[in-house]
């Protein structure tokens, strides 16, 4: 693959924050390589923004190897693929849900980052953005599978900042609160009513609000490292406290 434009890889770009980020980075002049499992949606976005759609399942090491093959000039990696499954208390934990959350959020970030770090460093101006969550700093009842995965993903990401110190690569962690995407629909196995309840009576962030923050970090001068961006709706004070109208 060759491109005149610098390459930005966005995982989980078939919907939500990843899709919005792919659009924003393309507008900033990047050739965006979009990865996710739903190829039709991925291809539609890629065609619109002059990017490249590639199948990616971050829970599968072979898929990551095929996806990351031949990405010369890759400058930016956005580790965004992931999410939550279920809301069971620890005493009723579903191990399959836990396994998926750890595979997608934690090991997915490890696999992509490990595969692309040499190219990012070689570019002379690399950047790894990892979308964790306020769940990487907070906990809540029923959320242990997700919050433990996001805490671990965050620890992995922040470790890299020290390990790569002195190399030409930046690290930014983005920690959103409530964003209205397909996140809750996935978490509640397609239950639209339950998903809608999450955002009822408040104004959540949009995917584009988060993409805007990611793009801000990426477009700072090369010597400026935005370490963390925490963004929440004005109506949300914490993972467990929100103001709802009506
Ligand atoms: P979303 O609309 O459900 O998007 C999730 C994306 O991840 C989709 O493109 C999905 O694509 C992809 N994905 C899931 N499993 C994957 C896998 N195994 N391999 C490759 N791609 C995979 O939700 P979102 O809100 O934009 O979530 C993006 C990130 O933000 C997640 O890491 C989430 O934890 C985090 N976050 C979300 C919120 C929120 O309130 N929405 C808040 C804080 C943090 P395919 O299904 O096509 O593979």
Coordinates of C-alpha atoms and ligand atoms in Angstrom, one line a residue:
X1 CA 0.0 0.0 0.0
X2 CA 1.4 3.4 -0.9
X3 CA 0.1 6.8 -0.3
X4 CA 1.4 10.4 -0.6
X5 CA -0.5 11.3 2.6
X6 CA 0.6 10.1 6.0
X7 CA -1.4 7.0 7.2
X8 CA -3.6 6.9 10.2
X9 CA -5.0 3.6 11.3
X10 CA -8.4 3.7 13.2
X11 CA -9.7 0.5 14.7
X12 CA -13.4 0.0 15.2
X13 CA -14.1 2.5 12.4
X14 CA -17.4 1.0 11.2
X15 CA -19.5 3.0 13.7
X16 CA -19.5 5.5 16.5
X17 CA -16.3 7.2 17.7
X18 CA -14.1 5.3 15.3
X19 CA -16.1 6.2 12.2
X20 CA -16.2 9.9 13.3
X21 CA -12.5 9.9 14.0
X22 CA -11.8 8.4 10.5
X23 CA -13.8 11.2 9.0
X24 CA -12.0 13.9 11.0
X25 CA -8.5 12.6 10.3
X26 CA -9.2 12.3 6.6
X27 CA -10.3 15.9 6.6
X28 CA -6.9 16.7 8.2
X29 CA -5.1 15.2 5.3
X30 CA -4.5 11.6 6.5
X31 CA -5.0 8.5 4.4
X32 CA -7.1 6.6 6.9
X33 CA -6.9 2.8 7.1
X34 CA -10.2 1.7 8.7
X35 CA -10.4 -1.6 10.6
X36 CA -13.5 -3.5 11.9
X37 CA -15.4 -6.7 11.3
X38 CA -18.5 -5.3 9.4
X39 CA -16.9 -4.8 6.0
X40 CA -19.9 -3.3 4.2
X41 CA -20.2 -0.4 6.6
X42 CA -16.4 0.0 6.8
X43 CA -16.2 0.2 3.0
X44 CA -18.9 2.7 2.7
X45 CA -17.1 5.1 5.1
X46 CA -13.7 4.4 3.4
X47 CA -15.1 5.2 0.0
X48 CA -16.6 8.5 1.2
X49 CA -13.3 9.7 2.7
X50 CA -10.9 8.3 0.2
X51 CA -9.5 5.8 2.8
X52 CA -8.9 2.0 2.8
X53 CA -11.1 -0.5 4.5
X54 CA -9.5 -3.7 5.8
X55 CA -11.1 -6.5 7.8
X56 CA -10.0 -6.6 11.4
X57 CA -10.9 -8.7 14.4
X58 CA -8.7 -7.4 17.2
X59 CA -9.5 -10.5 19.3
X60 CA -7.8 -12.7 16.6
X61 CA -4.0 -12.5 16.4
X62 CA -3.9 -13.8 12.8
X63 CA -6.4 -11.1 11.8
X64 CA -4.3 -8.4 13.4
X65 CA -1.2 -9.7 11.7
X66 CA -2.9 -9.6 8.2
X67 CA -4.3 -6.2 9.0
X68 CA -1.0 -4.6 10.0
X69 CA 1.0 -6.1 7.2
X70 CA 2.5 -3.5 4.9
X71 CA 1.5 -0.1 6.3
X72 CA 4.6 1.9 5.4
X73 CA 4.5 5.5 6.6
X74 CA 1.9 4.8 9.3
X75 CA 2.0 7.8 11.6
X76 CA -1.1 7.5 13.8
X77 CA -2.7 4.5 15.5
X78 CA -6.1 5.1 17.1
X79 CA -6.9 2.1 19.4
X80 CA -10.7 2.5 19.5
X81 CA -12.2 -0.9 18.9
X82 CA -13.8 -2.4 22.0
X83 CA -16.8 -2.0 24.2
X84 CA -18.9 -3.6 26.9
X85 CA -21.0 -6.7 27.2
X86 CA -23.6 -7.1 29.9
X87 CA -24.0 -5.4 33.3
X88 CA -23.9 -8.4 35.7
X89 CA -22.7 -8.1 39.2
X90 CA -19.5 -10.0 40.1
X91 CA -21.4 -12.7 41.9
X92 CA -23.3 -13.4 38.6
X93 CA -20.4 -12.7 36.2
X94 CA -20.6 -14.2 32.7
X95 CA -17.1 -15.4 31.9
X96 CA -17.7 -15.2 28.1
X97 CA -18.6 -11.5 28.5
X98 CA -15.5 -10.9 30.6
X99 CA -13.3 -12.8 28.1
X100 CA -14.6 -10.7 25.2
X101 CA -14.2 -7.4 27.0
X102 CA -10.6 -8.3 27.9
X103 CA -9.8 -9.6 24.5
X104 CA -11.3 -6.7 22.6
X105 CA -10.2 -3.8 24.8
X106 CA -7.0 -5.0 26.4
X107 CA -5.4 -7.6 24.1
X108 CA -6.7 -5.8 21.0
X109 CA -4.8 -2.7 22.1
X110 CA -1.7 -4.7 22.9
X111 CA -1.7 -6.5 19.5
X112 CA -2.2 -3.5 17.3
X113 CA 0.2 -1.3 19.3
X114 CA 3.0 -4.0 19.3
X115 CA 2.6 -4.6 15.6
X116 CA 2.7 -1.0 14.6
X117 CA 5.1 0.6 17.0
X118 CA 8.2 0.0 14.9
X119 CA 6.6 1.7 11.9
X120 CA 5.3 4.5 14.0
X121 CA 8.7 5.2 15.5
X122 CA 10.3 4.9 12.0
X123 CA 8.0 7.6 10.7
X124 CA 9.8 10.1 12.9
X125 CA 6.6 11.5 14.3
X126 CA 4.4 8.6 15.5
X127 CA 1.3 8.9 17.7
X128 CA -0.8 6.3 19.6
X129 CA -4.2 7.4 20.7
X130 CA -6.1 4.9 23.0
X131 CA -9.8 5.4 23.7
X132 CA -10.3 4.0 27.1
X133 CA -13.2 5.5 29.2
X134 CA -14.0 7.2 32.5
X135 CA -14.5 3.5 33.4
X136 CA -10.6 3.3 33.3
X137 CA -10.6 5.5 36.5
X138 CA -14.0 4.7 38.1
X139 CA -16.0 1.6 39.0
X140 CA -19.7 1.0 39.3
X141 CA -22.0 -1.8 40.3
X142 CA -22.4 -4.3 37.5
X143 CA -19.5 -2.8 35.6
X144 CA -16.5 -4.8 36.8
X145 CA -16.0 -6.7 33.6
X146 CA -15.8 -3.5 31.6
X147 CA -14.1 -1.3 34.2
X148 CA -11.4 -3.9 34.9
X149 CA -10.7 -4.2 31.2
X150 CA -10.6 -0.4 30.7
X151 CA -8.3 0.0 33.8
X152 CA -6.0 -2.6 32.3
X153 CA -6.1 -1.0 28.8
X154 CA -5.2 2.3 30.4
X155 CA -2.3 0.8 32.4
X156 CA -1.0 -0.8 29.2
X157 CA -1.3 2.5 27.3
X158 CA 0.3 4.7 30.1
X159 CA 3.2 2.2 30.5
X160 CA 4.2 2.8 26.8
X161 CA 4.6 6.5 27.5
X162 CA 7.6 5.7 29.8
X163 CA 8.9 2.7 27.8
X164 CA 9.1 4.8 24.6
X165 CA 10.4 8.0 26.2
X166 CA 13.1 9.5 24.0
X167 CA 11.6 7.9 20.8
X168 CA 9.7 10.0 18.2
X169 CA 6.2 8.8 19.2
X170 CA 3.5 10.4 21.3
X171 CA 0.8 8.8 23.5
X172 CA -2.6 10.2 24.2
X173 CA -5.3 8.5 26.3
X174 CA -8.9 9.7 25.6
X175 CA -11.4 9.0 28.4
X176 CA -15.0 9.7 27.4
X177 CA -18.1 9.6 29.6
X178 CA -21.4 8.9 28.0
X179 CA -21.4 9.0 24.2
X180 CA -24.5 8.1 22.2
X181 CA -23.3 5.4 19.8
X182 CA -24.0 1.7 19.3
X183 CA -22.1 1.1 22.6
X184 CA -25.2 0.5 24.7
X185 CA -27.0 -1.5 22.0
X186 CA -24.0 -3.8 21.9
X187 CA -23.8 -4.0 25.7
X188 CA -27.5 -4.9 26.0
X189 CA -27.5 -7.4 23.1
X190 CA -29.6 -5.3 20.8
X191 CA -32.2 -4.3 23.4
X192 CA -33.1 -0.8 22.0
X193 CA -35.3 0.3 24.9
X194 CA -32.7 -0.5 27.5
X195 CA -30.0 1.2 25.4
X196 CA -32.1 4.3 25.1
X197 CA -32.6 4.5 28.9
X198 CA -28.9 5.1 29.3
X199 CA -29.2 8.5 27.6
X200 CA -32.7 9.4 28.7
X201 CA -33.3 12.9 29.9
X202 CA -29.7 14.2 29.3
X203 CA -27.6 15.4 26.5
X204 CA -24.9 12.9 25.9
X205 CA -21.6 13.5 23.9
X206 CA -21.7 12.7 20.2
X207 CA -19.1 10.5 18.5
X208 CA -17.9 13.6 16.8
X209 CA -17.3 15.4 20.1
X210 CA -14.8 12.6 20.9
X211 CA -13.3 12.6 17.4
X212 CA -12.8 16.3 17.7
X213 CA -10.7 15.8 20.9
X214 CA -8.7 13.0 19.3
X215 CA -8.0 15.2 16.3
X216 CA -6.9 18.1 18.5
X217 CA -4.3 15.9 20.2
X218 CA -3.1 14.5 16.9
X219 CA -2.7 17.9 15.2
X220 CA -0.6 19.6 18.0
X221 CA 3.0 20.3 17.1
X222 CA 5.2 17.2 17.3
X223 CA 6.9 18.1 20.5
X224 CA 3.6 18.5 22.4
X225 CA 2.2 15.4 24.0
X226 CA -1.4 15.6 25.2
X227 CA -1.3 12.8 27.8
X228 CA -4.9 12.6 28.7
X229 CA -8.3 14.0 27.7
X230 CA -11.2 13.3 30.0
X231 CA -14.5 14.5 28.4
X232 CA -18.0 14.1 29.7
X233 CA -21.4 15.6 28.9
X234 CA -22.1 18.7 31.0
X235 CA -25.0 16.6 32.5
X236 CA -22.7 13.9 33.8
X237 CA -20.5 14.4 36.9
X238 CA -19.2 10.8 37.2
X239 CA -19.9 7.3 36.0
X240 CA -22.7 7.0 38.6
X241 CA -24.0 10.6 38.8
X242 CA -25.9 12.3 36.0
X243 CA -28.6 15.1 35.8
X244 CA -31.7 13.9 34.0
X245 CA -34.6 16.1 33.0
X246 CA -38.2 15.0 33.2
Ligands
LIG1 P1 -19.7 1.4 18.9 O1 -20.5 2.3 18.1 O2 -20.3 0.1 19.3 O3 -18.3 1.1 18.1 C1 -17.5 0.1 18.5 C2 -16.5 -0.2 17.3 O4 -15.6 -1.3 17.7 C3 -17.3 -0.7 16.1 O5 -16.8 -0.1 14.9 C4 -17.0 -2.2 16.1 O6 -17.0 -2.7 14.7 C5 -15.6 -2.2 16.7 N1 -15.3 -3.5 17.2 C6 -15.9 -4.2 18.2 N2 -15.3 -5.4 18.4 C7 -14.3 -5.5 17.5 C8 -13.3 -6.5 17.1 N3 -13.3 -7.6 17.8 N4 -12.4 -6.2 16.2 C9 -12.5 -5.0 15.5 N5 -13.4 -4.1 15.8 C10 -14.3 -4.3 16.7 O7 -19.2 2.1 20.2 P2 -18.3 3.4 20.5 O8 -19.0 4.1 21.6 O9 -18.0 4.2 19.3 O10 -17.0 2.7 21.1 C11 -15.7 3.0 20.7 C12 -14.8 2.9 21.9 O11 -15.1 3.9 22.8 C13 -14.8 1.6 22.7 O12 -13.5 1.2 23.1 C14 -15.6 2.0 23.9 O13 -15.3 1.2 25.0 C15 -15.2 3.4 24.1 N6 -16.1 4.3 25.0 C16 -17.4 4.4 24.6 C17 -18.2 5.2 25.4 C18 -19.7 5.4 25.1 O14 -20.4 5.9 26.0 N7 -20.1 5.2 23.9 C19 -17.7 5.9 26.5 C20 -16.3 5.7 26.8 C21 -15.5 4.9 26.0 P3 -17.5 -4.1 14.2 O15 -18.6 -4.6 15.1 O16 -17.8 -3.9 12.8 O17 -16.3 -5.0 14.3

